GROMACS .gro file of C-alpha atoms in nm:
model
  228
    1MET     CA    1   1.765  -2.941  -0.074
    2SER     CA    2   1.906  -2.694   0.177
    3TYR     CA    3   1.790  -2.723   0.536
    4TYR     CA    4   1.831  -2.347   0.559
    5GLN     CA    5   1.575  -2.258   0.296
    6ARG     CA    6   1.313  -2.034   0.449
    7PHE     CA    7   0.983  -2.139   0.293
    8ASP     CA    8   0.789  -1.909   0.526
    9TYR     CA    9   0.929  -1.598   0.357
   10PRO     CA   10   0.814  -1.474   0.015
   11ALA     CA   11   1.072  -1.379  -0.245
   12PRO     CA   12   1.210  -1.034  -0.159
   13ASP     CA   13   1.050  -0.732  -0.323
   14PRO     CA   14   1.278  -0.637  -0.618
   15ALA     CA   15   1.243  -0.268  -0.530
   16ILE     CA   16   1.365  -0.330  -0.172
   17LEU     CA   17   1.648  -0.549  -0.302
   18ALA     CA   18   1.757  -0.279  -0.549
   19ARG     CA   19   1.748  -0.011  -0.278
   20LEU     CA   20   1.951  -0.219  -0.030
   21THR     CA   21   2.205  -0.318  -0.296
   22GLU     CA   22   2.252   0.047  -0.388
   23GLN     CA   23   2.291   0.137  -0.020
   24GLN     CA   24   2.556  -0.134   0.020
   25ARG     CA   25   2.741  -0.003  -0.285
   26GLU     CA   26   2.746   0.347  -0.137
   27MET     CA   27   2.852   0.217   0.206
   28GLN     CA   28   3.133   0.006   0.056
   29GLU     CA   29   3.300   0.322  -0.071
   30ARG     CA   30   3.311   0.467   0.280
   31ILE     CA   31   3.480   0.173   0.456
   32VAL     CA   32   3.818   0.269   0.601
   33LEU     CA   33   4.057  -0.005   0.711
   34GLN     CA   34   4.344   0.140   0.912
   35LYS     CA   35   4.546   0.101   1.227
   36PRO     CA   36   4.307   0.242   1.488
   37ASP     CA   37   4.371   0.589   1.621
   38PHE     CA   38   4.268   0.546   1.984
   39ASP     CA   39   4.386   0.499   2.338
   40LEU     CA   40   4.180   0.189   2.414
   41LYS     CA   41   4.029   0.226   2.762
   42LEU     CA   42   3.665   0.123   2.704
   43ILE     CA   43   3.552  -0.162   2.479
   44ALA     CA   44   3.190  -0.251   2.401
   45GLY     CA   45   3.043  -0.582   2.298
   46CYS     CA   46   2.707  -0.623   2.128
   47ASP     CA   47   2.471  -0.893   2.013
   48SER     CA   48   2.112  -0.921   1.887
   49SER     CA   49   1.848  -1.186   1.927
   50PHE     CA   50   1.516  -1.213   1.745
   51ILE     CA   51   1.196  -1.258   1.946
   52GLY     CA   52   0.953  -1.440   1.721
   53GLU     CA   53   0.932  -1.308   1.365
   54ASP     CA   54   0.884  -0.939   1.422
   55ARG     CA   55   1.078  -0.822   1.729
   56ILE     CA   56   1.447  -0.793   1.803
   57LEU     CA   57   1.641  -0.746   2.127
   58SER     CA   58   1.985  -0.585   2.105
   59ALA     CA   59   2.227  -0.578   2.398
   60PHE     CA   60   2.541  -0.372   2.458
   61VAL     CA   61   2.794  -0.427   2.734
   62LEU     CA   62   3.077  -0.189   2.821
   63LEU     CA   63   3.404  -0.312   2.970
   64THR     CA   64   3.727  -0.151   3.082
   65TYR     CA   65   4.035  -0.246   2.878
   66PRO     CA   66   4.261  -0.429   2.940
   67GLN     CA   67   4.107  -0.526   3.278
   68LEU     CA   68   3.777  -0.640   3.113
   69GLU     CA   69   3.569  -0.523   3.406
   70LEU     CA   70   3.197  -0.491   3.323
   71ILE     CA   71   3.076  -0.136   3.389
   72GLU     CA   72   2.750  -0.110   3.188
   73LYS     CA   73   2.489  -0.333   3.029
   74VAL     CA   74   2.190  -0.204   2.833
   75TYR     CA   75   1.935  -0.335   2.585
   76HIS     CA   76   1.663  -0.220   2.350
   77VAL     CA   77   1.367  -0.412   2.212
   78GLY     CA   78   1.220  -0.296   1.883
   79SER     CA   79   1.012  -0.415   1.593
   80VAL     CA   80   1.185  -0.555   1.287
   81GLU     CA   81   1.130  -0.327   0.991
   82LEU     CA   82   1.267  -0.543   0.712
   83PRO     CA   83   1.186  -0.895   0.588
   84TYR     CA   84   1.454  -1.164   0.608
   85ILE     CA   85   1.676  -1.138   0.299
   86PRO     CA   86   1.997  -1.348   0.290
   87GLY     CA   87   2.307  -1.128   0.268
   88PHE     CA   88   2.122  -0.824   0.401
   89LEU     CA   89   2.073  -0.931   0.762
   90ALA     CA   90   2.267  -0.631   0.894
   91PHE     CA   91   1.989  -0.401   0.771
   92ARG     CA   92   1.750  -0.590   0.999
   93GLU     CA   93   1.977  -0.568   1.303
   94ALA     CA   94   2.151  -0.230   1.277
   95PRO     CA   95   1.859   0.008   1.357
   96ASN     CA   96   1.785  -0.164   1.688
   97LEU     CA   97   2.153  -0.199   1.780
   98LEU     CA   98   2.194   0.176   1.732
   99LYS     CA   99   1.903   0.240   1.972
  100ALA     CA  100   2.063   0.014   2.233
  101TYR     CA  101   2.397   0.194   2.182
  102GLU     CA  102   2.232   0.529   2.259
  103LYS     CA  103   2.146   0.399   2.608
  104LEU     CA  104   2.511   0.361   2.709
  105GLN     CA  105   2.608   0.633   2.958
  106GLN     CA  106   2.972   0.621   2.846
  107LYS     CA  107   3.077   0.559   2.488
  108PRO     CA  108   3.341   0.298   2.394
  109ASP     CA  109   3.664   0.352   2.205
  110LEU     CA  110   3.600   0.028   2.015
  111ILE     CA  111   3.297  -0.193   1.950
  112MET     CA  112   3.342  -0.570   1.921
  113VAL     CA  113   3.043  -0.720   1.743
  114ASP     CA  114   2.914  -1.078   1.758
  115GLY     CA  115   2.922  -1.117   1.378
  116HIS     CA  116   3.126  -1.021   1.074
  117GLY     CA  117   3.300  -0.706   0.958
  118ILE     CA  118   3.434  -0.712   0.602
  119SER     CA  119   3.432  -1.095   0.599
  120HIS     CA  120   3.098  -1.079   0.416
  121PRO     CA  121   3.016  -1.133   0.045
  122ARG     CA  122   2.994  -0.755  -0.007
  123ARG     CA  123   3.223  -0.649   0.282
  124LEU     CA  124   2.926  -0.529   0.485
  125GLY     CA  125   2.873  -0.747   0.787
  126ILE     CA  126   2.701  -0.601   1.092
  127ALA     CA  127   3.032  -0.477   1.244
  128THR     CA  128   3.105  -0.270   0.934
  129HIS     CA  129   2.748  -0.138   0.927
  130LEU     CA  130   2.773  -0.017   1.286
  131GLY     CA  131   3.115   0.138   1.232
  132LEU     CA  132   2.989   0.338   0.935
  133HIS     CA  133   2.673   0.453   1.115
  134LEU     CA  134   2.861   0.559   1.429
  135ASN     CA  135   3.189   0.663   1.266
  136LYS     CA  136   3.365   0.453   1.528
  137PRO     CA  137   3.623   0.171   1.522
  138THR     CA  138   3.452  -0.169   1.502
  139MET     CA  139   3.558  -0.531   1.464
  140GLY     CA  140   3.372  -0.857   1.419
  141VAL     CA  141   3.416  -1.186   1.602
  142ALA     CA  142   3.197  -1.449   1.438
  143LYS     CA  143   3.135  -1.813   1.526
  144LYS     CA  144   3.077  -1.926   1.166
  145VAL     CA  145   3.226  -1.837   0.831
  146LEU     CA  146   3.015  -1.661   0.565
  147VAL     CA  147   3.256  -1.659   0.270
  148GLY     CA  148   3.613  -1.757   0.198
  149LYS     CA  149   3.843  -2.053   0.247
  150TYR     CA  150   4.090  -2.135   0.520
  151LYS     CA  151   4.307  -2.410   0.663
  152GLU     CA  152   4.244  -2.509   1.024
  153PRO     CA  153   4.484  -2.325   1.255
  154ALA     CA  154   4.697  -2.536   1.492
  155ALA     CA  155   4.510  -2.677   1.793
  156THR     CA  156   4.683  -2.453   2.049
  157LYS     CA  157   4.547  -2.126   2.185
  158GLY     CA  158   4.664  -1.823   1.985
  159SER     CA  159   4.707  -2.015   1.657
  160ILE     CA  160   4.594  -1.824   1.348
  161SER     CA  161   4.527  -1.896   0.983
  162PRO     CA  162   4.400  -1.653   0.718
  163LEU     CA  163   4.048  -1.657   0.576
  164VAL     CA  164   4.086  -1.577   0.207
  165TYR     CA  165   3.817  -1.459  -0.037
  166LYS     CA  166   3.888  -1.335  -0.391
  167ASP     CA  167   4.264  -1.329  -0.320
  168GLU     CA  168   4.222  -1.107  -0.015
  169ILE     CA  169   4.268  -1.196   0.352
  170ILE     CA  170   3.932  -1.087   0.492
  171ALA     CA  171   3.965  -1.232   0.845
  172ASN     CA  172   4.186  -1.434   1.073
  173VAL     CA  173   4.074  -1.775   1.193
  174LEU     CA  174   4.176  -1.759   1.559
  175ARG     CA  175   4.201  -2.039   1.813
  176THR     CA  176   4.107  -1.876   2.144
  177LYS     CA  177   4.135  -2.198   2.349
  178ASP     CA  178   4.328  -2.522   2.305
  179ASN     CA  179   4.141  -2.784   2.102
  180ILE     CA  180   3.816  -2.595   2.050
  181LYS     CA  181   3.659  -2.453   1.734
  182PRO     CA  182   3.813  -2.124   1.623
  183VAL     CA  183   3.644  -1.785   1.584
  184PHE     CA  184   3.659  -1.557   1.280
  185VAL     CA  185   3.804  -1.214   1.352
  186SER     CA  186   3.760  -0.934   1.099
  187ALA     CA  187   3.805  -0.559   1.077
  188GLY     CA  188   3.480  -0.363   1.064
  189HIS     CA  189   3.557   0.006   1.009
  190LEU     CA  190   3.842   0.238   1.119
  191MET     CA  191   4.025  -0.078   1.218
  192ASP     CA  192   4.283  -0.319   1.076
  193LEU     CA  193   4.296  -0.696   1.094
  194GLU     CA  194   4.620  -0.713   1.293
  195SER     CA  195   4.488  -0.486   1.571
  196ALA     CA  196   4.151  -0.666   1.575
  197THR     CA  197   4.324  -1.003   1.614
  198THR     CA  198   4.551  -0.879   1.895
  199ILE     CA  199   4.255  -0.730   2.084
  200ALA     CA  200   4.038  -1.041   2.034
  201MET     CA  201   4.317  -1.252   2.179
  202ALA     CA  202   4.369  -1.014   2.472
  203CYS     CA  203   3.995  -1.040   2.549
  204ALA     CA  204   3.985  -1.421   2.528
  205THR     CA  205   4.027  -1.521   2.890
  206LYS     CA  206   3.881  -1.856   2.998
  207TYR     CA  207   3.623  -1.899   2.724
  208LYS     CA  208   3.604  -1.949   2.350
  209LEU     CA  209   3.443  -1.610   2.289
  210PRO     CA  210   3.628  -1.290   2.382
  211GLU     CA  211   3.470  -1.128   2.690
  212PRO     CA  212   3.291  -0.835   2.517
  213THR     CA  213   3.092  -1.060   2.282
  214ARG     CA  214   3.059  -1.343   2.534
  215LEU     CA  215   2.897  -1.109   2.786
  216ALA     CA  216   2.681  -0.941   2.519
  217ASP     CA  217   2.564  -1.287   2.415
  218HIS     CA  218   2.497  -1.380   2.779
  219TYR     CA  219   2.304  -1.064   2.867
  220ALA     CA  220   2.104  -1.072   2.542
  221ALA     CA  221   1.973  -1.412   2.660
  222VAL     CA  222   1.911  -1.283   3.014
  223PHE     CA  223   1.724  -0.973   2.893
  224LYS     CA  224   1.527  -1.182   2.643
  225SER     CA  225   1.398  -1.405   2.923
  226GLU     CA  226   1.280  -1.093   3.106
  227VAL     CA  227   1.087  -0.934   2.819
  228LYS     CA  228   0.908  -1.236   2.674
   0.00000   0.00000   0.00000
């Protein structure tokens, strides 16, 4: 028996499932993976955290690049409009993340998301969702793998191995510090894997997580303690 089975949730409504699946199919066709067309000066990081069963807090931070100086931090708390359905989590998170994004005074050239881009069973992790909604370059940096197989990269910082799913490299497994667990870097939208990996590495300073997602993670926790 799986420890991750959620007995507190009923089986998803087939009509909702059909609608979300159709939406994902339509979104898949719009994903563009390409070398990004930007002069990267501002990079955002974002993360979400659930408050109980029915509220969500989403945080955005904005940093200069390549200096990684924090210049903005914002958050939005909203109600969750969709039940928990495995594989469709991005639909639960995206609406509130977009509301938090609107609060940024300056807009980033690139958004680094705490989560997956195309390294998702249907190529639609939260980073890809946001990129499609905002028509902006996005990339994912995740702590755990969703799909695919990989060999452990070497133990030294900067080591990489590919994450492969259905004969496609969907992410790079990147060691951001010596002898610690790697992160999973993927392209979201209007982005390519090589650029995403280079930027993730450039943003990995003293910690395992690159600064944009590390700070988003940190401030999501800080803001959450304030609103409870």
